[in-house]
JSON list of C-alpha atoms in Angstrom, two decimals:
[
{"chain": "A", "resi": 1, "resn": "MET", "atom": "CA", "xyz": [-19.17, -2.43, 106.61]},
{"chain": "A", "resi": 2, "resn": "GLU", "atom": "CA", "xyz": [-19.67, -5.56, 104.48]},
{"chain": "A", "resi": 3, "resn": "LYS", "atom": "CA", "xyz": [-17.49, -6.26, 101.52]},
{"chain": "A", "resi": 4, "resn": "ASN", "atom": "CA", "xyz": [-19.26, -7.47, 98.42]},
{"chain": "A", "resi": 5, "resn": "ALA", "atom": "CA", "xyz": [-17.74, -10.65, 97.07]},
{"chain": "A", "resi": 6, "resn": "THR", "atom": "CA", "xyz": [-17.02, -10.50, 93.39]},
{"chain": "A", "resi": 7, "resn": "PRO", "atom": "CA", "xyz": [-18.42, -13.56, 91.65]},
{"chain": "A", "resi": 8, "resn": "ALA", "atom": "CA", "xyz": [-15.79, -15.73, 89.99]},
{"chain": "A", "resi": 9, "resn": "ALA", "atom": "CA", "xyz": [-15.60, -15.47, 86.23]},
{"chain": "A", "resi": 10, "resn": "THR", "atom": "CA", "xyz": [-16.77, -18.56, 84.36]},
{"chain": "A", "resi": 11, "resn": "ALA", "atom": "CA", "xyz": [-15.66, -19.39, 80.84]},
{"chain": "A", "resi": 12, "resn": "THR", "atom": "CA", "xyz": [-16.81, -22.27, 78.63]},
{"chain": "A", "resi": 13, "resn": "LYS", "atom": "CA", "xyz": [-15.28, -23.67, 75.47]},
{"chain": "A", "resi": 14, "resn": "GLU", "atom": "CA", "xyz": [-16.14, -26.75, 73.41]},
{"chain": "A", "resi": 15, "resn": "LEU", "atom": "CA", "xyz": [-13.11, -28.29, 71.71]},
{"chain": "A", "resi": 16, "resn": "LEU", "atom": "CA", "xyz": [-12.80, -30.96, 69.03]},
{"chain": "A", "resi": 17, "resn": "VAL", "atom": "CA", "xyz": [-10.39, -33.85, 69.55]},
{"chain": "A", "resi": 18, "resn": "GLN", "atom": "CA", "xyz": [-8.48, -33.98, 66.25]},
{"chain": "A", "resi": 19, "resn": "ASN", "atom": "CA", "xyz": [-5.46, -36.16, 66.98]},
{"chain": "A", "resi": 20, "resn": "LYS", "atom": "CA", "xyz": [-5.53, -39.75, 65.70]},
{"chain": "A", "resi": 21, "resn": "MET", "atom": "CA", "xyz": [-5.46, -41.53, 69.08]},
{"chain": "A", "resi": 22, "resn": "GLY", "atom": "CA", "xyz": [-7.81, -39.23, 71.00]},
{"chain": "A", "resi": 23, "resn": "ILE", "atom": "CA", "xyz": [-7.20, -38.27, 74.63]},
{"chain": "A", "resi": 24, "resn": "HIS", "atom": "CA", "xyz": [-4.94, -41.03, 75.93]},
{"chain": "A", "resi": 25, "resn": "ALA", "atom": "CA", "xyz": [-2.26, -40.71, 78.66]},
{"chain": "A", "resi": 26, "resn": "ARG", "atom": "CA", "xyz": [0.06, -38.27, 76.87]},
{"chain": "A", "resi": 27, "resn": "PRO", "atom": "CA", "xyz": [-2.58, -35.74, 75.76]},
{"chain": "A", "resi": 28, "resn": "ALA", "atom": "CA", "xyz": [-4.27, -36.02, 79.18]},
{"chain": "A", "resi": 29, "resn": "ALA", "atom": "CA", "xyz": [-0.95, -35.16, 80.85]},
{"chain": "A", "resi": 30, "resn": "MET", "atom": "CA", "xyz": [-0.51, -32.20, 78.48]},
{"chain": "A", "resi": 31, "resn": "ILE", "atom": "CA", "xyz": [-4.00, -30.92, 79.34]},
{"chain": "A", "resi": 32, "resn": "VAL", "atom": "CA", "xyz": [-3.28, -31.24, 83.07]},
{"chain": "A", "resi": 33, "resn": "ARG", "atom": "CA", "xyz": [0.05, -29.45, 82.64]},
{"chain": "A", "resi": 34, "resn": "VAL", "atom": "CA", "xyz": [-1.87, -26.50, 81.16]},
{"chain": "A", "resi": 35, "resn": "THR", "atom": "CA", "xyz": [-4.74, -26.51, 83.68]},
{"chain": "A", "resi": 36, "resn": "ASN", "atom": "CA", "xyz": [-2.38, -26.71, 86.67]},
{"chain": "A", "resi": 37, "resn": "LYS", "atom": "CA", "xyz": [-0.66, -23.47, 85.58]},
{"chain": "A", "resi": 38, "resn": "PHE", "atom": "CA", "xyz": [-3.84, -21.60, 86.50]},
{"chain": "A", "resi": 39, "resn": "LYS", "atom": "CA", "xyz": [-5.75, -21.03, 89.73]},
{"chain": "A", "resi": 40, "resn": "ALA", "atom": "CA", "xyz": [-9.14, -21.47, 88.05]},
{"chain": "A", "resi": 41, "resn": "ASP", "atom": "CA", "xyz": [-11.10, -24.64, 88.70]},
{"chain": "A", "resi": 42, "resn": "VAL", "atom": "CA", "xyz": [-12.01, -26.60, 85.59]},
{"chain": "A", "resi": 43, "resn": "HIS", "atom": "CA", "xyz": [-14.19, -29.54, 84.73]},
{"chain": "A", "resi": 44, "resn": "VAL", "atom": "CA", "xyz": [-14.54, -31.32, 81.43]},
{"chain": "A", "resi": 45, "resn": "GLU", "atom": "CA", "xyz": [-17.76, -32.76, 80.00]},
{"chain": "A", "resi": 46, "resn": "LYS", "atom": "CA", "xyz": [-18.29, -35.36, 77.31]},
{"chain": "A", "resi": 47, "resn": "ASP", "atom": "CA", "xyz": [-21.70, -36.87, 76.69]},
{"chain": "A", "resi": 48, "resn": "ASP", "atom": "CA", "xyz": [-23.18, -37.25, 80.20]},
{"chain": "A", "resi": 49, "resn": "GLU", "atom": "CA", "xyz": [-19.86, -37.57, 82.01]},
{"chain": "A", "resi": 50, "resn": "GLN", "atom": "CA", "xyz": [-18.08, -34.80, 83.89]},
{"chain": "A", "resi": 51, "resn": "VAL", "atom": "CA", "xyz": [-14.52, -35.01, 85.27]},
{"chain": "A", "resi": 52, "resn": "ASN", "atom": "CA", "xyz": [-11.97, -32.77, 86.97]},
{"chain": "A", "resi": 53, "resn": "GLY", "atom": "CA", "xyz": [-9.87, -31.06, 84.29]},
{"chain": "A", "resi": 54, "resn": "LYS", "atom": "CA", "xyz": [-6.81, -31.31, 86.53]},
{"chain": "A", "resi": 55, "resn": "SER", "atom": "CA", "xyz": [-6.96, -35.12, 86.73]},
{"chain": "A", "resi": 56, "resn": "ILE", "atom": "CA", "xyz": [-5.11, -37.28, 84.19]},
{"chain": "A", "resi": 57, "resn": "MET", "atom": "CA", "xyz": [-7.15, -40.35, 85.13]},
{"chain": "A", "resi": 58, "resn": "GLY", "atom": "CA", "xyz": [-10.41, -38.43, 84.92]},
{"chain": "A", "resi": 59, "resn": "LEU", "atom": "CA", "xyz": [-9.59, -37.13, 81.45]},
{"chain": "A", "resi": 60, "resn": "MET", "atom": "CA", "xyz": [-8.61, -40.60, 80.23]},
{"chain": "A", "resi": 61, "resn": "MET", "atom": "CA", "xyz": [-11.89, -42.02, 81.57]},
{"chain": "A", "resi": 62, "resn": "LEU", "atom": "CA", "xyz": [-13.81, -39.77, 79.18]},
{"chain": "A", "resi": 63, "resn": "ALA", "atom": "CA", "xyz": [-12.61, -42.05, 76.35]},
{"chain": "A", "resi": 64, "resn": "ALA", "atom": "CA", "xyz": [-12.58, -39.07, 74.00]},
{"chain": "A", "resi": 65, "resn": "ALA", "atom": "CA", "xyz": [-11.67, -40.49, 70.58]},
{"chain": "A", "resi": 66, "resn": "LYS", "atom": "CA", "xyz": [-10.82, -38.53, 67.45]},
{"chain": "A", "resi": 67, "resn": "GLY", "atom": "CA", "xyz": [-13.85, -36.51, 66.40]},
{"chain": "A", "resi": 68, "resn": "SER", "atom": "CA", "xyz": [-15.21, -36.22, 69.95]},
{"chain": "A", "resi": 69, "resn": "LYS", "atom": "CA", "xyz": [-16.25, -32.86, 71.32]},
{"chain": "A", "resi": 70, "resn": "VAL", "atom": "CA", "xyz": [-15.30, -32.06, 74.90]},
{"chain": "A", "resi": 71, "resn": "LYS", "atom": "CA", "xyz": [-16.57, -29.06, 76.83]},
{"chain": "A", "resi": 72, "resn": "PHE", "atom": "CA", "xyz": [-14.31, -27.24, 79.28]},
{"chain": "A", "resi": 73, "resn": "VAL", "atom": "CA", "xyz": [-15.93, -25.12, 81.99]},
{"chain": "A", "resi": 74, "resn": "ALA", "atom": "CA", "xyz": [-13.44, -23.04, 83.99]},
{"chain": "A", "resi": 75, "resn": "THR", "atom": "CA", "xyz": [-14.23, -20.82, 86.96]},
{"chain": "A", "resi": 76, "resn": "GLY", "atom": "CA", "xyz": [-11.82, -18.25, 88.34]},
{"chain": "A", "resi": 77, "resn": "ALA", "atom": "CA", "xyz": [-10.06, -15.01, 87.51]},
{"chain": "A", "resi": 78, "resn": "ASP", "atom": "CA", "xyz": [-7.78, -16.68, 84.95]},
{"chain": "A", "resi": 79, "resn": "ALA", "atom": "CA", "xyz": [-10.43, -18.99, 83.44]},
{"chain": "A", "resi": 80, "resn": "GLU", "atom": "CA", "xyz": [-10.40, -17.32, 80.02]},
{"chain": "A", "resi": 81, "resn": "GLN", "atom": "CA", "xyz": [-6.60, -17.52, 79.75]},
{"chain": "A", "resi": 82, "resn": "MET", "atom": "CA", "xyz": [-6.70, -21.22, 80.63]},
{"chain": "A", "resi": 83, "resn": "LEU", "atom": "CA", "xyz": [-9.22, -21.97, 77.90]},
{"chain": "A", "resi": 84, "resn": "THR", "atom": "CA", "xyz": [-7.22, -19.99, 75.35]},
{"chain": "A", "resi": 85, "resn": "GLU", "atom": "CA", "xyz": [-4.15, -22.14, 76.07]},
{"chain": "A", "resi": 86, "resn": "LEU", "atom": "CA", "xyz": [-6.22, -25.34, 75.92]},
{"chain": "A", "resi": 87, "resn": "GLU", "atom": "CA", "xyz": [-7.66, -24.28, 72.57]},
{"chain": "A", "resi": 88, "resn": "ALA", "atom": "CA", "xyz": [-4.12, -23.86, 71.19]},
{"chain": "A", "resi": 89, "resn": "LEU", "atom": "CA", "xyz": [-3.13, -27.28, 72.54]},
{"chain": "A", "resi": 90, "resn": "PHE", "atom": "CA", "xyz": [-6.10, -28.95, 70.83]},
{"chain": "A", "resi": 91, "resn": "ALA", "atom": "CA", "xyz": [-5.44, -27.01, 67.60]},
{"chain": "A", "resi": 92, "resn": "LYS", "atom": "CA", "xyz": [-1.92, -28.42, 67.36]},
{"chain": "A", "resi": 93, "resn": "LYS", "atom": "CA", "xyz": [-3.30, -31.94, 67.95]},
{"chain": "A", "resi": 94, "resn": "PHE", "atom": "CA", "xyz": [-1.14, -32.45, 71.05]},
{"chain": "A", "resi": 95, "resn": "ASP", "atom": "CA", "xyz": [1.90, -32.51, 68.73]},
{"chain": "A", "resi": 96, "resn": "GLU", "atom": "CA", "xyz": [0.63, -35.79, 67.25]},
{"chain": "A", "resi": 97, "resn": "ALA", "atom": "CA", "xyz": [-0.54, -36.72, 63.76]}
]
């Protein structure tokens, strides 16, 4: 008897960078701290660039300044939870001005 594989859940959320300095080292580290709490895979898109959402260097290479929109695409059972936490992190502007 074959077992049917359940397809992994995919969740997508576009977030606005609102903090003054954009996604530099500290916000990138905060994003990675959130994404690493979850098993879901995640990538981040800005313009035509796509990076691993669990990579500080990748996130910094997006050069996401204030006012930029970044799209998170997470795949896995806890994808929706991950994006909810990321949305809260962006909403509080990474605890910056």
